[in-house]
Tab-separated table of N, CA and C in Angstrom:
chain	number	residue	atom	x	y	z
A	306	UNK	N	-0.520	-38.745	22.162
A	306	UNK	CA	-0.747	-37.795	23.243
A	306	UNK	C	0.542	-37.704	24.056
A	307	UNK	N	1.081	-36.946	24.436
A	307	UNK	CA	2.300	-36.308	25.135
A	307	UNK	C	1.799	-36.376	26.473
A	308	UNK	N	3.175	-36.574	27.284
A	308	UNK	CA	2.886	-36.609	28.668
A	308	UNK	C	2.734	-35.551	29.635
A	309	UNK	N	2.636	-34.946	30.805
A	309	UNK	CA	2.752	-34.073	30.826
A	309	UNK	C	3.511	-33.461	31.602
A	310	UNK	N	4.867	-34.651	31.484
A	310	UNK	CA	5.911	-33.552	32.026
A	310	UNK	C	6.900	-32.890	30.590
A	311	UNK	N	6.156	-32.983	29.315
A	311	UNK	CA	6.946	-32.237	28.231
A	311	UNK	C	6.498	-30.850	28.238
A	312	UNK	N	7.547	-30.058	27.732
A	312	UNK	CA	6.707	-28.923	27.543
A	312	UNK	C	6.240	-28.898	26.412
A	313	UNK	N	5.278	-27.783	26.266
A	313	UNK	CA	4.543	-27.652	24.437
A	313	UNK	C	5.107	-26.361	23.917
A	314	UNK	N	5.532	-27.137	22.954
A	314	UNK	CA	6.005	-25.573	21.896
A	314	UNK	C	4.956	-24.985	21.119
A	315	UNK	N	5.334	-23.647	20.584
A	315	UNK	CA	3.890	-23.052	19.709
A	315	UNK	C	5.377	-22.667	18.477
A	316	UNK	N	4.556	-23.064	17.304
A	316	UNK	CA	5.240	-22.516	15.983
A	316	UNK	C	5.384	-20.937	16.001
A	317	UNK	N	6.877	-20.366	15.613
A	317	UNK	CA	6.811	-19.267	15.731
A	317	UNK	C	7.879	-18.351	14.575
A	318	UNK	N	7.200	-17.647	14.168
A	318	UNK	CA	8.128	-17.351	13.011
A	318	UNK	C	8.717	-15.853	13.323
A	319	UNK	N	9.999	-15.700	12.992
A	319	UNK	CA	11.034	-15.065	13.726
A	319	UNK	C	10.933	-14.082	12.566
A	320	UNK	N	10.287	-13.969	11.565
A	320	UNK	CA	10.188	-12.631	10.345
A	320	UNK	C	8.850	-11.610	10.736
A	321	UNK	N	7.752	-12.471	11.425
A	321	UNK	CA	6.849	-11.808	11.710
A	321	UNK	C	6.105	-12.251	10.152
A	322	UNK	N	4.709	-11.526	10.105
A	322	UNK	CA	3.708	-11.893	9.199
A	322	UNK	C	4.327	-12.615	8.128
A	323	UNK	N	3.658	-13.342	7.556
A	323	UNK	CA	3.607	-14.356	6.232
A	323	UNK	C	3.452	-13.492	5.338
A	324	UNK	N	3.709	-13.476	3.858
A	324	UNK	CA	3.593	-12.499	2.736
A	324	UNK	C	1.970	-12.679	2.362
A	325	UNK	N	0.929	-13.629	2.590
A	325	UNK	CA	-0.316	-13.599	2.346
A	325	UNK	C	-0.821	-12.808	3.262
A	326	UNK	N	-0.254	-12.970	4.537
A	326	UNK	CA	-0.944	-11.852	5.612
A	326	UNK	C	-0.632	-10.544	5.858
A	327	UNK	N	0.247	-10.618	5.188
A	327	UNK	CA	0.897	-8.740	4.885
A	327	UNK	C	-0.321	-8.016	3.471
A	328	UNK	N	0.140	-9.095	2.966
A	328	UNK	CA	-0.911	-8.528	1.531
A	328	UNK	C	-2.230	-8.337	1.698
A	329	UNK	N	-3.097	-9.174	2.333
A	329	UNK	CA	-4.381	-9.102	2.680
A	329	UNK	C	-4.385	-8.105	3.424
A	330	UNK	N	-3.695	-7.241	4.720
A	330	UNK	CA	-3.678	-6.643	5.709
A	330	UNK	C	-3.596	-5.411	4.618
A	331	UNK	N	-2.149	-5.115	3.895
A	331	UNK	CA	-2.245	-4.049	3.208
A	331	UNK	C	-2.902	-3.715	2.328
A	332	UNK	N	-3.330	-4.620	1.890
A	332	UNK	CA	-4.499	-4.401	0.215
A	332	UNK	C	-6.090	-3.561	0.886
A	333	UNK	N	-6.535	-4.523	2.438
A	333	UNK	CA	-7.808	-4.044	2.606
A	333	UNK	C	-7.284	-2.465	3.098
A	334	UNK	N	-6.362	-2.426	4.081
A	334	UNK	CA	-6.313	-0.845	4.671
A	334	UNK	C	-6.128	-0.237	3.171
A	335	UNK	N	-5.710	-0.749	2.240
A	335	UNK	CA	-5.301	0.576	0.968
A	335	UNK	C	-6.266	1.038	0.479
A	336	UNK	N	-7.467	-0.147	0.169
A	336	UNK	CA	-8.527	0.077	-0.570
A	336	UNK	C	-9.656	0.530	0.259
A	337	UNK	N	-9.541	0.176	1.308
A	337	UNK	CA	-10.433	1.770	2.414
A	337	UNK	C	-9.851	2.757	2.463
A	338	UNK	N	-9.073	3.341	2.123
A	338	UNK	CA	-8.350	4.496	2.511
A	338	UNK	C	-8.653	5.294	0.931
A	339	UNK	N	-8.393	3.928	0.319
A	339	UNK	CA	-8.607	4.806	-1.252
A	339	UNK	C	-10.054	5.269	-1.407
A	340	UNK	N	-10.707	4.475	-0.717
A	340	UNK	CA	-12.459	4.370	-1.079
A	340	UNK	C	-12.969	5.534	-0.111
A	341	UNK	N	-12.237	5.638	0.893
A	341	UNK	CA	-12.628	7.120	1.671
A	341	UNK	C	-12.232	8.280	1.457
A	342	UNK	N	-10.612	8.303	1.039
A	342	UNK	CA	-9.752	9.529	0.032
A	342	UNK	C	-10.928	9.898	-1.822
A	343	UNK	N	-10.792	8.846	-1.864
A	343	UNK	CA	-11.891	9.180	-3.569
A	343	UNK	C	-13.069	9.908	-3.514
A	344	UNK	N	-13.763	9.076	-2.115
A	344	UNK	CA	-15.700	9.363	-2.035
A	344	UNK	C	-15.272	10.671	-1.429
A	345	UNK	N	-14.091	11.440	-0.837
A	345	UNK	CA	-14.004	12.459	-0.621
A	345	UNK	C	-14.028	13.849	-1.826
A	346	UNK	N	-12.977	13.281	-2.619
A	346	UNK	CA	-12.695	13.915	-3.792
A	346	UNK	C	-14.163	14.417	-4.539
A	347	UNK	N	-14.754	12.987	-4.153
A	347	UNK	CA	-16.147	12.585	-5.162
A	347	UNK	C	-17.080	13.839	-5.143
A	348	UNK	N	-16.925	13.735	-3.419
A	348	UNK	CA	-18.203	14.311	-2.941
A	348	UNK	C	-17.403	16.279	-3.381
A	349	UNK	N	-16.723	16.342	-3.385
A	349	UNK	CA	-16.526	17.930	-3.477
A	349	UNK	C	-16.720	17.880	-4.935
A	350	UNK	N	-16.034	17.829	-6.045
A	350	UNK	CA	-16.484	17.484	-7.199
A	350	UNK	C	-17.555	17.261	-7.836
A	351	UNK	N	-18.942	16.410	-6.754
A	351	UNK	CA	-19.759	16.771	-7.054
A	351	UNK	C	-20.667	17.905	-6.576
A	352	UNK	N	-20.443	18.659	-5.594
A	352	UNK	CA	-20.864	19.575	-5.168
A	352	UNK	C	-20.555	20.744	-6.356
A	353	UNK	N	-19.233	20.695	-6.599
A	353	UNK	CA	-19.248	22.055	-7.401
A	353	UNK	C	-19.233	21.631	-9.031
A	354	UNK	N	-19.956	20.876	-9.374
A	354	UNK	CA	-19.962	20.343	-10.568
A	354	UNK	C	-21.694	20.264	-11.292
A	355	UNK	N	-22.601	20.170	-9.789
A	355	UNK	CA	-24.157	19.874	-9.859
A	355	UNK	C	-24.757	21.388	-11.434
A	356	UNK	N	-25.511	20.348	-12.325
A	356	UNK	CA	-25.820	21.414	-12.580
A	356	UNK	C	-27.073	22.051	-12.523
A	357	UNK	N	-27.936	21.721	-11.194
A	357	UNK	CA	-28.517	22.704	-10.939
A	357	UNK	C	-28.739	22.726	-8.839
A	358	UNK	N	-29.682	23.283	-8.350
A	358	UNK	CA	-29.217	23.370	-7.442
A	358	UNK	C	-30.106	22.804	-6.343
A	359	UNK	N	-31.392	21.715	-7.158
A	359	UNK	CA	-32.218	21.268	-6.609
A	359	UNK	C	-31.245	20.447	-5.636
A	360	UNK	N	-32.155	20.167	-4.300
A	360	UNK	CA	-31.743	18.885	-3.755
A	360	UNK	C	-31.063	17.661	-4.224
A	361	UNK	N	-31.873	17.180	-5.133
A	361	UNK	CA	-32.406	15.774	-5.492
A	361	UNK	C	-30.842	15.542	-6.405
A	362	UNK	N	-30.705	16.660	-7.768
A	362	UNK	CA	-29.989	16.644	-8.543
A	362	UNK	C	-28.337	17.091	-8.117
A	363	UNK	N	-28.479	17.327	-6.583
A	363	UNK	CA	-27.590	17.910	-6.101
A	363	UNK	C	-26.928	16.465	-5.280
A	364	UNK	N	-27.811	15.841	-4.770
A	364	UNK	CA	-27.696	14.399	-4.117
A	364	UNK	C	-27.111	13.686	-5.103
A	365	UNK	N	-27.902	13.399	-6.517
A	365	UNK	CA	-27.633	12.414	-7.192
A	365	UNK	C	-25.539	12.622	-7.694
A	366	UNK	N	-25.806	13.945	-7.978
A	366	UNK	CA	-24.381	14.152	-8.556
A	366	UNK	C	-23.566	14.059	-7.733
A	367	UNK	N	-23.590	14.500	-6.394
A	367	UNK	CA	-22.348	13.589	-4.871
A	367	UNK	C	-22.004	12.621	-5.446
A	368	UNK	N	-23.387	11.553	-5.641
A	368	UNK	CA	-23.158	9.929	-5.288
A	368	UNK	C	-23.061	9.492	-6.464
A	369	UNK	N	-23.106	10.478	-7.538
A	369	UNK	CA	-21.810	9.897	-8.845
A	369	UNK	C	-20.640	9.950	-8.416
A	370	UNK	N	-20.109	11.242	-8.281
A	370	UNK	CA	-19.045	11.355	-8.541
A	370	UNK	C	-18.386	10.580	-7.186
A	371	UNK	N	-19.195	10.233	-5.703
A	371	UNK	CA	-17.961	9.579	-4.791
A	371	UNK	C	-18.087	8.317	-5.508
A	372	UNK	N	-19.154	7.931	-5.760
A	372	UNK	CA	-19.121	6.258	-5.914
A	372	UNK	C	-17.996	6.249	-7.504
A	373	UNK	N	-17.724	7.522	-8.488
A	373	UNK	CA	-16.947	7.018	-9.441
A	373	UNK	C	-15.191	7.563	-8.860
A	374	UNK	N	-15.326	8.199	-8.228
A	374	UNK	CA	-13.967	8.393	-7.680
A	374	UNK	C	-13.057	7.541	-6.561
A	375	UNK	N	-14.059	7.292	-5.731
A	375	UNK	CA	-13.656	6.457	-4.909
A	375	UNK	C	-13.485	5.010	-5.236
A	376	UNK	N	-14.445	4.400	-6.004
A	376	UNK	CA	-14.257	2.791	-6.855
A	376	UNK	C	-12.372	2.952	-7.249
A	377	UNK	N	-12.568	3.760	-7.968
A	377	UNK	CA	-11.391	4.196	-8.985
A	377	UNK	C	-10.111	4.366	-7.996
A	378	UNK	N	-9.950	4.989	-7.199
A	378	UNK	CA	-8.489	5.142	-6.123
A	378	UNK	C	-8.490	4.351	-5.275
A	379	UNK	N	-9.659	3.357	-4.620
A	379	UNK	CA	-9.424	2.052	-3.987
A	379	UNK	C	-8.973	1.401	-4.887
A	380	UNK	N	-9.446	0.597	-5.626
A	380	UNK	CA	-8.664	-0.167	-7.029
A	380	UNK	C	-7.911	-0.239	-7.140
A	381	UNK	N	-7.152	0.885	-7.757
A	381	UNK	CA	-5.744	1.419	-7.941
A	381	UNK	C	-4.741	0.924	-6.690
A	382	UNK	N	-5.592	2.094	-5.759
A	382	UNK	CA	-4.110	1.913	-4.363
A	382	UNK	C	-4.192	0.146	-3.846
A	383	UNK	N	-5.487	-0.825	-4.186
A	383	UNK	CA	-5.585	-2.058	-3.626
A	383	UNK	C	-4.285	-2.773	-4.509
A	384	UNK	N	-4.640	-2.730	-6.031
A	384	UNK	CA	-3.919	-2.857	-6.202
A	384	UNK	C	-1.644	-2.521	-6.536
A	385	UNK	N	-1.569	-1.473	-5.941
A	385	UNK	CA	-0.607	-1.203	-5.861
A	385	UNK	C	-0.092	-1.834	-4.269
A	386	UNK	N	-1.121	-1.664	-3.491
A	386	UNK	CA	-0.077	-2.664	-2.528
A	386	UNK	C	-0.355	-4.491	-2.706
A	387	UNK	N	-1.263	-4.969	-3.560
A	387	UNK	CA	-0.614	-6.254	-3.372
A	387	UNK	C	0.389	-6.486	-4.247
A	388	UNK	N	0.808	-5.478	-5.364
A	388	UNK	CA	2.312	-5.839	-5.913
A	388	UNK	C	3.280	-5.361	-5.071
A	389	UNK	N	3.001	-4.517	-4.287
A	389	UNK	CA	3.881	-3.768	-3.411
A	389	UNK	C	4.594	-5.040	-1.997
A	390	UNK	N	3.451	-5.819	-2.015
A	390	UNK	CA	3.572	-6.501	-0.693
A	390	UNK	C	4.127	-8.057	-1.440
A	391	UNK	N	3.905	-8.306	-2.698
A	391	UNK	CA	4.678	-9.786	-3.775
A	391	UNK	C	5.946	-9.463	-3.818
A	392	UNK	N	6.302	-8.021	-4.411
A	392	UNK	CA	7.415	-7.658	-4.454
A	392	UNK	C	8.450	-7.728	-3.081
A	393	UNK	N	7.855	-7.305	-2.234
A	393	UNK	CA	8.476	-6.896	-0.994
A	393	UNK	C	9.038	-8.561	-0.051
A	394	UNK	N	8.041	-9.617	-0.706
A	394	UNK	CA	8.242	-10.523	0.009
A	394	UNK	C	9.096	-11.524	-1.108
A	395	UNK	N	9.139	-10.792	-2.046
A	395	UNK	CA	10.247	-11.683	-2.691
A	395	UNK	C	11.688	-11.381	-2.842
A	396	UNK	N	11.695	-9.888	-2.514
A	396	UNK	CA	13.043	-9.860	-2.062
A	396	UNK	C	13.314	-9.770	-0.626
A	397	UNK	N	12.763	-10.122	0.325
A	397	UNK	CA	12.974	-10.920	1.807
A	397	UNK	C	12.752	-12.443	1.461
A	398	UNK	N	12.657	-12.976	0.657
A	398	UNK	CA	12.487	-14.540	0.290
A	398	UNK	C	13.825	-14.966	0.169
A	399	UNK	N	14.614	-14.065	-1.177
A	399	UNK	CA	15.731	-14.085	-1.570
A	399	UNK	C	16.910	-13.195	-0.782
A	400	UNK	N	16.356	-12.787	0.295
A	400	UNK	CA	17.304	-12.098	0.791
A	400	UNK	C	17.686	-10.652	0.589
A	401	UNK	N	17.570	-10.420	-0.321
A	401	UNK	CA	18.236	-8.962	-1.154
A	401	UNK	C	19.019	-8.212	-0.385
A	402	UNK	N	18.541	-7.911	0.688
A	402	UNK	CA	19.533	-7.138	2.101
A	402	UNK	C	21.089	-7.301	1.998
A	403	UNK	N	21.457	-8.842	2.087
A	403	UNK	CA	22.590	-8.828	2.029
A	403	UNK	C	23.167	-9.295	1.367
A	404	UNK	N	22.784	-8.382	0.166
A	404	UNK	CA	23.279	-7.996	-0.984
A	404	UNK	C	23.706	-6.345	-1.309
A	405	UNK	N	23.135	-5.739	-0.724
A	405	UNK	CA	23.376	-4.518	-1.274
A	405	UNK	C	24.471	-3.917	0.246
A	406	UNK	N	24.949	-4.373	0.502
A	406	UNK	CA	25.883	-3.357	1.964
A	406	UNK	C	25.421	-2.591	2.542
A	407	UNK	N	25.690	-1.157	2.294
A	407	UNK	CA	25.148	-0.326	3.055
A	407	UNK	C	24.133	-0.136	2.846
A	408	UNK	N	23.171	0.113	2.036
A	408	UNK	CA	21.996	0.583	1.910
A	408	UNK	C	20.765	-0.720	2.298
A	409	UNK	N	20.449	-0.094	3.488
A	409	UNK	CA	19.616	-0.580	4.644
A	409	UNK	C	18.703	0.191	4.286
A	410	UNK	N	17.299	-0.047	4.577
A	410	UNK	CA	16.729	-1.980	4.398
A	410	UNK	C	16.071	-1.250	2.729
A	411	UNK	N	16.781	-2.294	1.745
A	411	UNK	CA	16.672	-2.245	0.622
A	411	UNK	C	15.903	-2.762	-0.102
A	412	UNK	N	15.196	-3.742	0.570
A	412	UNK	CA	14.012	-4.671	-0.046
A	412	UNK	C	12.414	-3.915	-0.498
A	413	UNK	N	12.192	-2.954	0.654
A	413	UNK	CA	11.165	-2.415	0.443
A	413	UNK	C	11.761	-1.173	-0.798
A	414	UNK	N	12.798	-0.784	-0.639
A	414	UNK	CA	13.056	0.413	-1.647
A	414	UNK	C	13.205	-0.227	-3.246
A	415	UNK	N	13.083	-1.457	-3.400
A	415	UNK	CA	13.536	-1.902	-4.261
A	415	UNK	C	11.832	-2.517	-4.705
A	416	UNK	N	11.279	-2.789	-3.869
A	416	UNK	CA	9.742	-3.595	-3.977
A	416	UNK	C	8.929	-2.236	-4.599
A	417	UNK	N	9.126	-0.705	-3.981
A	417	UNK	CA	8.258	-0.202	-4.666
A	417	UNK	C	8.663	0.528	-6.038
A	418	UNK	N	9.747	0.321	-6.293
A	418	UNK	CA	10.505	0.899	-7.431
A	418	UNK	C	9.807	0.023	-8.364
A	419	UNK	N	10.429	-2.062	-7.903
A	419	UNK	CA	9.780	-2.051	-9.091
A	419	UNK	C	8.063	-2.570	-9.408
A	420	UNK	N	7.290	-2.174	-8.406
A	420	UNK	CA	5.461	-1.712	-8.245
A	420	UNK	C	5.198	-0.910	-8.980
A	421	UNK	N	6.120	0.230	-8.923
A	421	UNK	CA	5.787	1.437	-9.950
A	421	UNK	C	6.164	1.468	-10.997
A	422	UNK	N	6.516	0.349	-11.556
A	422	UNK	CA	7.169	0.230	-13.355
A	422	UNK	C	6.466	-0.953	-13.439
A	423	UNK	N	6.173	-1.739	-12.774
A	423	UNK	CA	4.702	-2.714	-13.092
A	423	UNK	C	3.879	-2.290	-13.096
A	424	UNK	N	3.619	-1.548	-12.569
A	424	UNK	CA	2.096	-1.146	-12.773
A	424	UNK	C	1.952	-0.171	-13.585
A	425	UNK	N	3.243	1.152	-14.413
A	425	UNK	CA	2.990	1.505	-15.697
A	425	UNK	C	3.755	1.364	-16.496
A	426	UNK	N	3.983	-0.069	-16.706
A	426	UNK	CA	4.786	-1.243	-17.877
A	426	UNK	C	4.108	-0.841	-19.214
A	427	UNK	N	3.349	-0.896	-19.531
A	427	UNK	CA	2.394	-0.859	-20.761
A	427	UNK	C	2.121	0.565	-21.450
A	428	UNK	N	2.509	1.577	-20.546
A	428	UNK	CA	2.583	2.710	-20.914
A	428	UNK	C	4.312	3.330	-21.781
A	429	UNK	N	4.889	2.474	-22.006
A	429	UNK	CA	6.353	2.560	-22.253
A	429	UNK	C	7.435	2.815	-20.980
A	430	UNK	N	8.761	2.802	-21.186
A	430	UNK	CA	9.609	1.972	-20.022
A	430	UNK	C	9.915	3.541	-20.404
A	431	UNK	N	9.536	4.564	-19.964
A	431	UNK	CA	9.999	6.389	-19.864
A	431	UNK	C	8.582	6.315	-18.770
A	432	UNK	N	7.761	6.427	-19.155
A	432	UNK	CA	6.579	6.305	-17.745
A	432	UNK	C	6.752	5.372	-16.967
A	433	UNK	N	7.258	4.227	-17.178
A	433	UNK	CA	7.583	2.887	-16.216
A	433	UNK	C	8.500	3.284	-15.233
A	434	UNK	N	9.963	3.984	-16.152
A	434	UNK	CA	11.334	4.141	-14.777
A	434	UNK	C	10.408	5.603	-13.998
A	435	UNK	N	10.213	6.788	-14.392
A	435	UNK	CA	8.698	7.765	-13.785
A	435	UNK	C	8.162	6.662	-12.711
A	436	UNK	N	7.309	6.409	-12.722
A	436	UNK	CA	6.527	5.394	-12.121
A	436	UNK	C	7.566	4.856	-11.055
A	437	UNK	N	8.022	4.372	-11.347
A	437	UNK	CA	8.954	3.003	-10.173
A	437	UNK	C	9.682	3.915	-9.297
A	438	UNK	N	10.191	5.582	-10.006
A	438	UNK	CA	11.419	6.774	-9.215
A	438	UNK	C	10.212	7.302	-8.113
A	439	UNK	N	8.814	7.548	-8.868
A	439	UNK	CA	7.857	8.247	-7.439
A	439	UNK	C	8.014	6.900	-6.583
A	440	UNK	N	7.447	5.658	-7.062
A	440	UNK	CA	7.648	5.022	-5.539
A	440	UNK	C	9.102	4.723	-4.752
A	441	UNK	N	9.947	4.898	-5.270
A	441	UNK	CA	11.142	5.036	-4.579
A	441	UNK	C	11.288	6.021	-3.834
A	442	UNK	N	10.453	7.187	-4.749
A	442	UNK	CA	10.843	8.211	-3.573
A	442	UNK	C	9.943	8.540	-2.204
A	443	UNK	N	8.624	7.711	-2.364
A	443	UNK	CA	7.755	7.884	-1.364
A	443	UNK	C	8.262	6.929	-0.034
A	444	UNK	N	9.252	5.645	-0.831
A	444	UNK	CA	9.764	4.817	0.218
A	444	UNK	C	10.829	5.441	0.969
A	445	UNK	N	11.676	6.520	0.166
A	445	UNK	CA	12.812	7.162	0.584
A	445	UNK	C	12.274	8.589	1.424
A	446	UNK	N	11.425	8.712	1.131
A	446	UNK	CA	10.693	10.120	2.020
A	446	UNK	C	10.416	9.473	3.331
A	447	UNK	N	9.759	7.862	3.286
A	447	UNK	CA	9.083	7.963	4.960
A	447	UNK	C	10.522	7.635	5.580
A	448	UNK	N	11.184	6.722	4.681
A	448	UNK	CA	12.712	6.353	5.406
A	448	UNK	C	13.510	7.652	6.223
A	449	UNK	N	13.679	8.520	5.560
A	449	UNK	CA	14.015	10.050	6.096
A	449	UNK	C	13.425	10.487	7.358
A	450	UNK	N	11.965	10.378	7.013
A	450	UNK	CA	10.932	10.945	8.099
A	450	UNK	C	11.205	10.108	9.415
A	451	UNK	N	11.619	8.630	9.593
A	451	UNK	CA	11.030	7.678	10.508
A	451	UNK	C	12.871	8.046	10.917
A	452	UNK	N	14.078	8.171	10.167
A	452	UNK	CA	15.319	8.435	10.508
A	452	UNK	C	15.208	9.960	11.671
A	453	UNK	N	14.604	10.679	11.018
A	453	UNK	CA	14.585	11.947	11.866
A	453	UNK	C	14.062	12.232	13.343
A	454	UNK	N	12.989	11.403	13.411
A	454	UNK	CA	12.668	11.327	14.853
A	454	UNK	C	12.885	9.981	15.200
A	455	UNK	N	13.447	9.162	14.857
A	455	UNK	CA	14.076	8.330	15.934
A	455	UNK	C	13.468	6.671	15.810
A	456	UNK	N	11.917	6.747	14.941
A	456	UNK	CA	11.471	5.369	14.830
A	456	UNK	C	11.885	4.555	13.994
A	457	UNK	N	12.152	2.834	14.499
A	457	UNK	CA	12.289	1.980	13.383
A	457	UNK	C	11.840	1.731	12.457
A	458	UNK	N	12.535	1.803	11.419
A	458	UNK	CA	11.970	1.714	10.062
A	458	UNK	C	10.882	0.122	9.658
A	459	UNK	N	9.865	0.367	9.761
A	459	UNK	CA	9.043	-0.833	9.538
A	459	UNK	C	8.273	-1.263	10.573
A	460	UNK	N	8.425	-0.307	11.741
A	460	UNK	CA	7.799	-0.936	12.503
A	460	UNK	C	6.193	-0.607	13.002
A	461	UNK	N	5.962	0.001	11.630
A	461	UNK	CA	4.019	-0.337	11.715
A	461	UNK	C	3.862	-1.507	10.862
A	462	UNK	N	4.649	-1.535	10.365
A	462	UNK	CA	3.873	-3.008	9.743
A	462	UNK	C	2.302	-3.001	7.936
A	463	UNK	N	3.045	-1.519	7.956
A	463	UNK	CA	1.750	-1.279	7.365
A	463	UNK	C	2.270	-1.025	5.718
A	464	UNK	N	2.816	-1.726	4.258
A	464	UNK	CA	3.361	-0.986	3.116
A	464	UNK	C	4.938	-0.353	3.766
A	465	UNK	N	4.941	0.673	3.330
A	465	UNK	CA	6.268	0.641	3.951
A	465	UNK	C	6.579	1.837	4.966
A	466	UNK	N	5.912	2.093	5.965
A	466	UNK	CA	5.760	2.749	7.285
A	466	UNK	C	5.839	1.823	8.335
């Protein structure tokens, strides 16, 4: 027991979130977002898809198609940010930043490049570099966007916004 003329320190980490608490944070917002973006899709899809025009058969076909659309783009986007958020914290593990000079902040541009060639690896390395160039460019679009009016890059905290 400490006396009490010490002061007490609190552990404090100068990077901000842990890579488990980034991932958990981004995986659940992805996979609600996907599960509300899909059951959206779902629900129009099944509206103009019903084939007839009873109630019942009109109900049932909604709650196919949100519950099969929406399963399907939560999934997906859940999993694209927890490679998004492994990746991202392994090149802030290793540093990567200062490594590349000018091109600030390179870790996330580099985390979803290579998310998007992991995740369509198996489809051949022509859909893989495809794959890895859209997420580069979605990282390089908000980078632009957040440059233009003035906000720090990263500072929602959220994937790479």
């Amino acid at each position: 027991v400490a006396d009490d003329n010490t002061p007490d320190y609190l552990e404090y980490d100068t990077k901000g979130r842990g890579v488990v608490t980034t991932m958990f944070a981004n995986t659940g917002l992805a996979y609600m977002l996907g599960i509300l973006g899909g059951g959206a899709y779902g629900m129009r899809e099944g509206l103009l898809n019903t084939p007839s025009q009873r109630f019942r058969v009109k109900l049932n076909s909604v709650l196919n198609h949100s519950s099969r659309h929406g399963s399907r783009i939560g999934n997906t986007l859940g999993v694209l940010s927890i490679g998004y958020s492994l990746y991202e914290g392994l090149f802030d593990h290793f540093e990567i930043d200062q490594y590349t000079g000018p091109i600030q902040p390179a870790g996330p541009a580099l985390a979803a490049l290579a998310t998007g060639a992991t995740f369509k690896l198996q489809a051949g390395p022509r859909v893989a570099g495809l794959a890895g160039a859209i997420g580069l460019g979605c990282v390089s679009v908000t980078y632009a966007a957040y440059s233009m009016f003035g906000i720090p890059y990263g500072q929602k905290g959220w994937l790479f916004f």
